[in-house]
mmCIF file of C-alpha atoms in Angstrom:
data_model
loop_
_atom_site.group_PDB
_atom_site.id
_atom_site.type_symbol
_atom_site.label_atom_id
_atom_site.label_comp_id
_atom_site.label_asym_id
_atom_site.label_seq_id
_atom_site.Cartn_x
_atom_site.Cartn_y
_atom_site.Cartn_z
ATOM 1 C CA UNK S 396 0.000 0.000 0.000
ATOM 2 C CA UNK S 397 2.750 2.355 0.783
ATOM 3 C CA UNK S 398 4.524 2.164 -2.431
ATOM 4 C CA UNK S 399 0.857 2.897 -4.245
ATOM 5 C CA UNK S 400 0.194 5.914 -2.346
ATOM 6 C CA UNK S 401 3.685 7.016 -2.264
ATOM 7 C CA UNK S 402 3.389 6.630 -6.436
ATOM 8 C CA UNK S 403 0.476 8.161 -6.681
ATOM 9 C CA UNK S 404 1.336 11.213 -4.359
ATOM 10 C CA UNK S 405 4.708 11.438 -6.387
ATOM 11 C CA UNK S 406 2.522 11.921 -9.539
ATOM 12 C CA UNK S 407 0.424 14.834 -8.371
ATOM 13 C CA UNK S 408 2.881 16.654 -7.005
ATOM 14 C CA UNK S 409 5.202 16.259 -10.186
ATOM 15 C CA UNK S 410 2.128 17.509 -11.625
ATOM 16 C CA UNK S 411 1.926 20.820 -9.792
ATOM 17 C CA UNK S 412 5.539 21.439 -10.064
ATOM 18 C CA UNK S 413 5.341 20.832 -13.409
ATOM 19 C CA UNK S 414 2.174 23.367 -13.956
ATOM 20 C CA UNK S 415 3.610 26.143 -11.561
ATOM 21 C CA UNK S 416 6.651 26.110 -13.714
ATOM 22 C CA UNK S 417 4.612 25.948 -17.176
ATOM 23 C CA UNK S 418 2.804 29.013 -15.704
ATOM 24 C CA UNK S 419 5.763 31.336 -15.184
ATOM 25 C CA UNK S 420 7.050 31.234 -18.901
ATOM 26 C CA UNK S 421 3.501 30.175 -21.228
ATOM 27 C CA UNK S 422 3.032 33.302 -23.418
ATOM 28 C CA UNK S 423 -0.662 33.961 -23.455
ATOM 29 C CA UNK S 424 -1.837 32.571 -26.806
ATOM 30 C CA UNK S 425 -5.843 31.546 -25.201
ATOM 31 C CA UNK S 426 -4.507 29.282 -22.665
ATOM 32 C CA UNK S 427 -6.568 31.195 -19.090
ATOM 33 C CA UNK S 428 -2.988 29.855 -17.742
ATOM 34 C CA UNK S 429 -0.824 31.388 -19.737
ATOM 35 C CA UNK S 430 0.629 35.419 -19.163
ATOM 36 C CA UNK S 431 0.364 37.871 -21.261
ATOM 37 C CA UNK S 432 3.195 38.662 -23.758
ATOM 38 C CA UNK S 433 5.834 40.924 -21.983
ATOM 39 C CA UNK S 434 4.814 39.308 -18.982
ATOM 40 C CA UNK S 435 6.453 35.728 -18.983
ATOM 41 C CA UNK S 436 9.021 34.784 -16.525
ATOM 42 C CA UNK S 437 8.892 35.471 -13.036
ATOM 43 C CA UNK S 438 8.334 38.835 -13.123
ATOM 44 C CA UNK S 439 9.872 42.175 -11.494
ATOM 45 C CA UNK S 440 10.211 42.771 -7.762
ATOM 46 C CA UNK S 441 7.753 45.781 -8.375
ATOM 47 C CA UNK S 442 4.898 43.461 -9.897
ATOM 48 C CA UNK S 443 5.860 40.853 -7.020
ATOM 49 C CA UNK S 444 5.443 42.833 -4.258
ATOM 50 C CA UNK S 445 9.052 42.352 -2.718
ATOM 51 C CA UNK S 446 12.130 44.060 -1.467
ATOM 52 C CA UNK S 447 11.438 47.370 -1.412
ATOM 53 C CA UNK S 448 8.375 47.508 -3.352
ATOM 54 C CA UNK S 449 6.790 45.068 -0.373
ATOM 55 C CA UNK S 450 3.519 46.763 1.600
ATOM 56 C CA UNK S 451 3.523 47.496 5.276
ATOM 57 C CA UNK S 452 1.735 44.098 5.658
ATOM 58 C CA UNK S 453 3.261 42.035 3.585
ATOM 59 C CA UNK S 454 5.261 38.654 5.097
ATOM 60 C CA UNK S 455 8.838 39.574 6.510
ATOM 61 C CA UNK S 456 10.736 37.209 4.296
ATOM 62 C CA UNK S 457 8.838 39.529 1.165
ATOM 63 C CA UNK S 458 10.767 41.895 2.309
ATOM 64 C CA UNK S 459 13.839 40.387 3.070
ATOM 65 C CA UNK S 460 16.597 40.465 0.561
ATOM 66 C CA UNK S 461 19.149 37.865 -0.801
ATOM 67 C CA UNK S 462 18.730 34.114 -0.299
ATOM 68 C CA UNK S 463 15.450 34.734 2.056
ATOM 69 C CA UNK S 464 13.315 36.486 -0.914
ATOM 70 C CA UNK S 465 14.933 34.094 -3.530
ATOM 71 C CA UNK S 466 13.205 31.055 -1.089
ATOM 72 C CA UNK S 467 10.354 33.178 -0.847
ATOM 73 C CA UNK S 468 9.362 33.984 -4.623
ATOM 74 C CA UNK S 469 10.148 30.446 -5.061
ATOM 75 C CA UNK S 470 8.312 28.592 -2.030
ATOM 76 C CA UNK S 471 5.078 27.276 -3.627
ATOM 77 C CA UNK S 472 7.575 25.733 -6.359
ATOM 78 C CA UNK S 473 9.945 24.221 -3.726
ATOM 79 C CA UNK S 474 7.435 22.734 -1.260
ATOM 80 C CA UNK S 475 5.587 20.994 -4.262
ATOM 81 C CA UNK S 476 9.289 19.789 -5.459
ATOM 82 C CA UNK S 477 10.167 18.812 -2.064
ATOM 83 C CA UNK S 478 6.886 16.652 -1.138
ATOM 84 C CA UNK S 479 7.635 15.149 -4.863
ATOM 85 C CA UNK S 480 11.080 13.897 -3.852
ATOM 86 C CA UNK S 481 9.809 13.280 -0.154
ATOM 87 C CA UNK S 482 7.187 10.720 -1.880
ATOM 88 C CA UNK S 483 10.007 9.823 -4.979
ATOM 89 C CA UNK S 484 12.245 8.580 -1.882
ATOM 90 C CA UNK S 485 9.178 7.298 0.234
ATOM 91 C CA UNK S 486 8.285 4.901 -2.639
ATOM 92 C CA UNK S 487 11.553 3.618 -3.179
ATOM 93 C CA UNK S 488 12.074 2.251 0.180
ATOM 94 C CA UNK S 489 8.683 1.252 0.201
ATOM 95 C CA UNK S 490 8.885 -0.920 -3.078
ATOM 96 C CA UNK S 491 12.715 -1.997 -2.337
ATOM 97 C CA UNK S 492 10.511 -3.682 0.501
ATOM 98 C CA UNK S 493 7.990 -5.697 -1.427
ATOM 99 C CA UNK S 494 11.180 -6.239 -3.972
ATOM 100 C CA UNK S 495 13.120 -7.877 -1.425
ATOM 101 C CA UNK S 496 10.077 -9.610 0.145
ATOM 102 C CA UNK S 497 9.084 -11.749 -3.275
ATOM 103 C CA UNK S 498 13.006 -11.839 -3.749
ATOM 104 C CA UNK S 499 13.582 -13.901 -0.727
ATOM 105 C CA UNK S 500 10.138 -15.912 -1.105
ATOM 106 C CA UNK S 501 11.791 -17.257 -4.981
ATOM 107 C CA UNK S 502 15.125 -17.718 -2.794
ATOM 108 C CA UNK S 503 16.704 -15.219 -4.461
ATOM 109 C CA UNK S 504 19.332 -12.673 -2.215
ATOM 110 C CA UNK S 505 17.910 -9.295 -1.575
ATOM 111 C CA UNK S 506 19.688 -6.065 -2.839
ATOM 112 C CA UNK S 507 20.436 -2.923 -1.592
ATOM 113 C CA UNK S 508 18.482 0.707 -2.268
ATOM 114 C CA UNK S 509 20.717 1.627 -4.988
ATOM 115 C CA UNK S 510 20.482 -0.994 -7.262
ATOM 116 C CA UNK S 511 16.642 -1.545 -6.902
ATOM 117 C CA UNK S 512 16.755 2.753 -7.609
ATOM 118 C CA UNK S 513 18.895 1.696 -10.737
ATOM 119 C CA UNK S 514 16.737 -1.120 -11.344
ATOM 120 C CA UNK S 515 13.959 -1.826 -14.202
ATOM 121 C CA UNK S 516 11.310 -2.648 -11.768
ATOM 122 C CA UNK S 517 11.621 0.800 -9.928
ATOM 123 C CA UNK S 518 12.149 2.764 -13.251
ATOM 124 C CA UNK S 519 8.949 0.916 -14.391
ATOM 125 C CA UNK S 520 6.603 1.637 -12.174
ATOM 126 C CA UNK S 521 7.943 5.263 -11.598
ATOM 127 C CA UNK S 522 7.879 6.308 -15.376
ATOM 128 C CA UNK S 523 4.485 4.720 -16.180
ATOM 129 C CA UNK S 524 3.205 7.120 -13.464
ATOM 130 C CA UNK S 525 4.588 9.864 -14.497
ATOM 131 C CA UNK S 526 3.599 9.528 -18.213
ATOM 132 C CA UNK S 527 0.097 9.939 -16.978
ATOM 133 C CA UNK S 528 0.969 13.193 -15.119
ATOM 134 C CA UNK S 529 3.163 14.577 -17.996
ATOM 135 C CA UNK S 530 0.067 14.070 -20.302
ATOM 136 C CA UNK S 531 -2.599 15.234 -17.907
ATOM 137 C CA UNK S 532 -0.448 19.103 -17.571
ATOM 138 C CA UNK S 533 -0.130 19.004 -21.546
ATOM 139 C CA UNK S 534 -3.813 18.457 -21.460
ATOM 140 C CA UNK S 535 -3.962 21.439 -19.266
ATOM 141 C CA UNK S 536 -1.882 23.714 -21.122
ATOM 142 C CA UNK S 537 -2.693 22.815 -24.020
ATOM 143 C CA UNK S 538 -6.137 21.880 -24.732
ATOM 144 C CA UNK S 539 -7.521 25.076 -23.502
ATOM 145 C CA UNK S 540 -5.910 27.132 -26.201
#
């Protein structure tokens, strides 16, 4: 069960990171997700609302300058990314598990994290998941257009 939800939760938040990251550089050409031209990229501080062009009540680390803002304008990107890896890593221990498991039941030796991660069975399983997410944000982007 682990290695399921940890595959499934891997997907979706691929997903997300990949959207958020289609969203900052689409040129608007109908998609609702897409900026206007001029606009792609991440934008100015002045149209972000940091550094000095932050309000009175904006968050502290909006104001902030250096590596505090950079984490900042990025954070939505980075917590999707890390939960991604968190459930990446989560499944792979989780199926290295169940590997080993039938492994031993054939009477076969079991094998360490690195070579199941190098493995076809892991690379399986992972990619065939993710080919659903990569086509569901091309959907996304695309279809709306």
């Amino acid at each position: 069960m682990v290695v399921d939800v940890a595959e499934n939760w891997q997907s979706e938040y691929l997903r997300f990171s990949l959207f958020i990251l289609a969203t900052i550089w689409l040129v608007q050409r109908g998609s609702p997700e897409s900026k206007k031209p001029g606009d792609e990229g991440v934008g100015n501080d002045a149209d972000q609302l940091v550094g000095p062009h932050a309000r009175p009540d904006s968050p502290a680390w909006a104001k902030a300058a250096g590596w505090r803002r950079t984490v900042y304008l990025n954070s939505l990107l980075l917590v999707m990314g890390s939960v991604f890896l968190l459930s990446w890593w989560a499944q792979s221990l989780a199926g290295l598990v169940v590997f080993n498991h039938e492994q031993s039941s054939h009477g076969r030796d079991a094998i360490g994290w690195g070579a199941y991660v190098l493995g076809a069975e892991f690379w399986n399983r992972t990619l065939q998941n993710w080919q659903s997410e990569l086509l569901a944000v091309g959907s996304m982007v695309v279809l709306p257009i």
